[in-house]
Coordinates of C-alpha atoms and ligand atoms in Angstrom, one line a residue:
X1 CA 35.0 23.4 -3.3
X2 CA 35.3 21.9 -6.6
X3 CA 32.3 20.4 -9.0
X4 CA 34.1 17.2 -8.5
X5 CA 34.2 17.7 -4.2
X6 CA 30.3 18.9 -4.3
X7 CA 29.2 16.5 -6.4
X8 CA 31.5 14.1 -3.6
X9 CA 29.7 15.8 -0.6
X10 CA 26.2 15.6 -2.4
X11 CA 26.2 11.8 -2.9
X12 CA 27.5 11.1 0.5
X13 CA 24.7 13.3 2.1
X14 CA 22.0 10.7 -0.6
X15 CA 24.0 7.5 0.9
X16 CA 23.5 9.0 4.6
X17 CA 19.7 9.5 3.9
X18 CA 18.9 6.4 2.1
X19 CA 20.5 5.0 5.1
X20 CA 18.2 7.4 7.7
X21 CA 14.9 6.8 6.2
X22 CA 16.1 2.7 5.1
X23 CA 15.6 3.1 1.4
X24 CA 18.3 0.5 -0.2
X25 CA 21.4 1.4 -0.6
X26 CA 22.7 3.7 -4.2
X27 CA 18.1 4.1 -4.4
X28 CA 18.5 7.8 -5.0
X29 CA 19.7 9.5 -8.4
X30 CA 21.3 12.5 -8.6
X31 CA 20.5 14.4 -12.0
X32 CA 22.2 17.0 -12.4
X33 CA 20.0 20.0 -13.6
X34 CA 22.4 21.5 -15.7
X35 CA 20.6 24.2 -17.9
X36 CA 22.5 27.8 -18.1
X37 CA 25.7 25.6 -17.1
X38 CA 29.2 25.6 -19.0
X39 CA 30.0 22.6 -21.2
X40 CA 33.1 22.7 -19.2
X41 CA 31.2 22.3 -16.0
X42 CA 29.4 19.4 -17.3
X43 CA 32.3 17.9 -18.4
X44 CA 34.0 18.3 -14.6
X45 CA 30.6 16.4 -13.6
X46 CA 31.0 13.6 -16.2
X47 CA 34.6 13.1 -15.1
X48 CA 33.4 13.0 -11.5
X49 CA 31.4 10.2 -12.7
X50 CA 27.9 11.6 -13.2
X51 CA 25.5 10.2 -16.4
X52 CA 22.2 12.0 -15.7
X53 CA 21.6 15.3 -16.4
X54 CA 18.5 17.2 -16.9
X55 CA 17.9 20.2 -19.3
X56 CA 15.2 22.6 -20.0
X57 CA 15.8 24.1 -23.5
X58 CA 16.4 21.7 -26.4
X59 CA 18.6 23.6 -28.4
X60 CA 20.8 24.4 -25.6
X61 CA 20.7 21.1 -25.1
X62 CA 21.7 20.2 -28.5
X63 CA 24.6 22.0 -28.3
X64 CA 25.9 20.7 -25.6
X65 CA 25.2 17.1 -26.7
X66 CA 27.7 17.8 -29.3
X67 CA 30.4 18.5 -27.3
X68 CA 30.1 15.8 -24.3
X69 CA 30.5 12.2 -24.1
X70 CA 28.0 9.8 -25.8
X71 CA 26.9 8.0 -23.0
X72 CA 25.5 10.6 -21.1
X73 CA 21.7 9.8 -19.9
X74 CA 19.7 13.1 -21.2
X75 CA 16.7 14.2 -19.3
X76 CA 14.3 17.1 -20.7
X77 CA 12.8 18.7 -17.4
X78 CA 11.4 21.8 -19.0
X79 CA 8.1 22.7 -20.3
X80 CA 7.4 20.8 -23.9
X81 CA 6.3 22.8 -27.0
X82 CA 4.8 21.1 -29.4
X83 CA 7.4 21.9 -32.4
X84 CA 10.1 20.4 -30.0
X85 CA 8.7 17.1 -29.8
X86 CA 10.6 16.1 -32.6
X87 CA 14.1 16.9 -31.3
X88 CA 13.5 15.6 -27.9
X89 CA 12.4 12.6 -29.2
X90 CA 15.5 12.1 -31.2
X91 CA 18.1 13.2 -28.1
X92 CA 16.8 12.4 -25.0
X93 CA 16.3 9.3 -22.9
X94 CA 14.3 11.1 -20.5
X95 CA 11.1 13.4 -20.6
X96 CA 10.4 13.9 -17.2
X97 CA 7.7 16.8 -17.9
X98 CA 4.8 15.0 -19.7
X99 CA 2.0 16.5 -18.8
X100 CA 0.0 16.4 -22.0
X101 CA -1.6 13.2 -23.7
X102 CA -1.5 15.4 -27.3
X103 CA 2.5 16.0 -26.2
X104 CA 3.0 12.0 -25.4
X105 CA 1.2 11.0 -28.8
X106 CA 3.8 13.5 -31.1
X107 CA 6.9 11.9 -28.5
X108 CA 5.6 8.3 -29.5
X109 CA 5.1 8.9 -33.0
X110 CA 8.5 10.7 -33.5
X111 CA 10.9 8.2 -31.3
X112 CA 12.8 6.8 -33.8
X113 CA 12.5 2.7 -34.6
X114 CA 16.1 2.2 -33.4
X115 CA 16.3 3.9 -29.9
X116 CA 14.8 2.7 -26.8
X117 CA 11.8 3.4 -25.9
X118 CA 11.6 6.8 -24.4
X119 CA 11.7 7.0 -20.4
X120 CA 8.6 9.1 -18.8
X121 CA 7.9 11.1 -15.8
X122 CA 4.2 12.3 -15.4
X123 CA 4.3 15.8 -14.0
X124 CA 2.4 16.0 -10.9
X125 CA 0.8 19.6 -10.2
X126 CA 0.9 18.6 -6.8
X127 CA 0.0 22.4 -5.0
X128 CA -2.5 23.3 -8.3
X129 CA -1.0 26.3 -8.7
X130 CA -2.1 28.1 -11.6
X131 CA 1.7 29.2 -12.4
X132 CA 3.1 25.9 -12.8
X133 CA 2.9 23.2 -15.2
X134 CA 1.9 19.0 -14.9
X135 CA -1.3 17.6 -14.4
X136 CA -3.7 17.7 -11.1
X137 CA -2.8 13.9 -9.0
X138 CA -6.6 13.0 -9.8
X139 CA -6.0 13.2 -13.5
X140 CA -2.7 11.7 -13.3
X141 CA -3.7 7.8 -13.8
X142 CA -6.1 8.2 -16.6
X143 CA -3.0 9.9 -18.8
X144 CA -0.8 7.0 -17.4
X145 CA -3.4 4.5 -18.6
X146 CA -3.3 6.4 -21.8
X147 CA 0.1 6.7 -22.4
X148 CA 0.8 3.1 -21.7
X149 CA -1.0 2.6 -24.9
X150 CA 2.0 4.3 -26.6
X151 CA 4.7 1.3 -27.2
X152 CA 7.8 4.2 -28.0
X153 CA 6.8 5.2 -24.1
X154 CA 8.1 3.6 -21.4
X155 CA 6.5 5.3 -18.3
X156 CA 8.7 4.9 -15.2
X157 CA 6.7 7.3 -12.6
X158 CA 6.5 10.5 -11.7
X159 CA 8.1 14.0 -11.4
X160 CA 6.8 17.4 -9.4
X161 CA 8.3 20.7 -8.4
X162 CA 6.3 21.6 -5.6
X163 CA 5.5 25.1 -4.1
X164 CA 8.5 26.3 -2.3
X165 CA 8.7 25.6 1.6
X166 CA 11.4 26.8 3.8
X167 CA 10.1 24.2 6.4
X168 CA 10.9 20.7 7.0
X169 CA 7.6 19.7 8.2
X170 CA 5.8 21.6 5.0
X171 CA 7.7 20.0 2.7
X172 CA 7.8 17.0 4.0
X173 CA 3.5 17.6 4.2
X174 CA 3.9 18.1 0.3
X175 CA 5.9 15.1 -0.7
X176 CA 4.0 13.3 1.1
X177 CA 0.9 13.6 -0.6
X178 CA 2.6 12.9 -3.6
X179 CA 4.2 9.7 -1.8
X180 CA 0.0 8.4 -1.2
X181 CA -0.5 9.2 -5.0
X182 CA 2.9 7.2 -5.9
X183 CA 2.0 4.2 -3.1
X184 CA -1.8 4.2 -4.6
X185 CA -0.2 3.3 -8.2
X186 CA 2.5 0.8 -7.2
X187 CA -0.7 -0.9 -5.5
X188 CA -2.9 -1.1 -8.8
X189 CA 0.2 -2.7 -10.4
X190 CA 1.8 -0.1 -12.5
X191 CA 5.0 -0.6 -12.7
X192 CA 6.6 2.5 -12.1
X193 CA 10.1 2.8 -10.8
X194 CA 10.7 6.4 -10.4
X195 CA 9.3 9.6 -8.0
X196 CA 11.4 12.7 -8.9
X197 CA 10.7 15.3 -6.1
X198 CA 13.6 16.6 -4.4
X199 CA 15.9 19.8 -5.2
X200 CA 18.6 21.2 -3.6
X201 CA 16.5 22.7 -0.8
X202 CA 14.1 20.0 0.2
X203 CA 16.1 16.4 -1.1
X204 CA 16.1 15.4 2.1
X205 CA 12.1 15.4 2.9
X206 CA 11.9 14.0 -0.9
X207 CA 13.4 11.1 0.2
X208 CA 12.0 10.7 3.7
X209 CA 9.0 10.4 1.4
X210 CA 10.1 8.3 -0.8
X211 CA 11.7 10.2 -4.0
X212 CA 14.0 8.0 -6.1
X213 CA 15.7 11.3 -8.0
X214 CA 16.7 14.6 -6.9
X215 CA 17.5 17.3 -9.3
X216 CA 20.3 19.1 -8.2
X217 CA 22.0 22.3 -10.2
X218 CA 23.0 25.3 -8.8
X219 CA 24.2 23.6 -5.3
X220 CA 26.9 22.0 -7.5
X221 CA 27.7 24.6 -10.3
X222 CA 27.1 27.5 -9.0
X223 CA 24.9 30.2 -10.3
X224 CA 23.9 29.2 -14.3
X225 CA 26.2 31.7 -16.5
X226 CA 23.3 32.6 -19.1
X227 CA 19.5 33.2 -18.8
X228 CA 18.6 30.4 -20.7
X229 CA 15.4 31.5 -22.3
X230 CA 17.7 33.2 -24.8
X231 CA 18.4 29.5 -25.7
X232 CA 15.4 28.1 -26.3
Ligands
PLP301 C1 16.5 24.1 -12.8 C2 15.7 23.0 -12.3 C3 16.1 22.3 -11.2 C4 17.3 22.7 -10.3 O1 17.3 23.9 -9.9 P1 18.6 24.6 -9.1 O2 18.0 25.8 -8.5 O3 19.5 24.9 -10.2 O4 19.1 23.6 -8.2 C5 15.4 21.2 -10.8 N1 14.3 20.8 -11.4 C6 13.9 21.4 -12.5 C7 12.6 20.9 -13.2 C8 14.6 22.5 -13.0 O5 14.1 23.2 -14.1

């Protein structure tokens, strides 16, 4: 199959789920996680009619943004070093891997007067694990409250990569505590708009619990050509 006839077969299979677990209709965004992909690849997706994708290095990600159309949504899902702030603030429209009020503060700061404000995900350490990055769920509204504070933020929910699970039931289990968390907010008042859970291995229990974005990259392009810590 073609990017083009994935990408095809991948939104059908979001419409069909939307539909399964009634969310409204077009609910669920693909972003396209594209890090370690080909410019040329990217530019099959765009032409397929994707906006959103989602990268991990910001000089790879620099690159790239040279060479693909304008309006393309950018989305920084990797981890955030402090001496990077300054370029994501200036590229992206996304940080979906804020984990850190210091981090948020630099983001703020930095966003330059003419953009929008900055879109935020939260990153939810939603199994704890000691390997993985974002914040523990009880710690996750006090940064919210705090970066609220920050007018160059505009914080539209939350993001988490869970522990893997083979099983539908397990991950479905996970998302779902992150679904109680998600629910809990909405019902203070925050208004948030967007859960990012799924991947290519779980979308569809991301959505049964109620994930607005699934990042998608490998399932569409095919195994990334370069180890992209070499870009960072
Ligand atoms: C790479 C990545 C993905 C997509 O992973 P694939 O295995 O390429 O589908 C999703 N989310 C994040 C945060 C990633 O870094």
């Amino acid at each position: 199959m073609t990017i083009a006839e994935k990408i095809t077969a991948m939104q059908r299979s979001l419409r069909l789920l939307e539909t399964k677990y009634q969310k409204s209709a077009n609910s669920v965004r693909l972003l396209l996680a594209s890090k370690g992909q080909s410019v040329a690849a990217m530019q099959a997706a765009y032409d397929a009619g994707m906006r959103h994708f989602g990268e991990n290095y910001v000089q790879e990600a620099l690159t790239k943004m040279q060479q693909l159309p304008k309006d393309i949504q950018w989305h920084f899902i990797g981890e955030i070093q402090s001496n990077k702030t300054q370029k994501i603030a200036e590229h992206f429209a996304w940080v979906e891997s804020l984990a850190d009020y210091k981090i948020a503060e630099r983001l703020h700061r930095q966003r330059p007067d003419g953009l929008p404000p900055l879109n935020i995900l939260l990153e939810v350490n939603i199994d704890a694990e000691a390997s993985k990055s974002g914040i523990a769920a009880n710690q996750v509204e006090a940064l919210l409250q705090q970066c609220l504070q920050l007018s160059h933020l505009k914080i539209r929910g939350l993001m988490s990569i869970p522990a893997r699970h083979k099983d539908f039931t397990q991950q479905r289990a996970t998302f779902k505590r992150l679904n109680i968390l998600w629910q809990e907010l909405l019902r203070k008042g925050y208004a948030l708009d967007t859960l990012s859970i799924g991947m290519s291995d779980d979308f569809e229990a991301a959505i049964a619990e109620g994930g607005t974005e699934v990042r998608i990259g490998t399932a569409i392009f095919g195994p990334r050509l370069v180890t992209s810590k070499s870009h960072s």
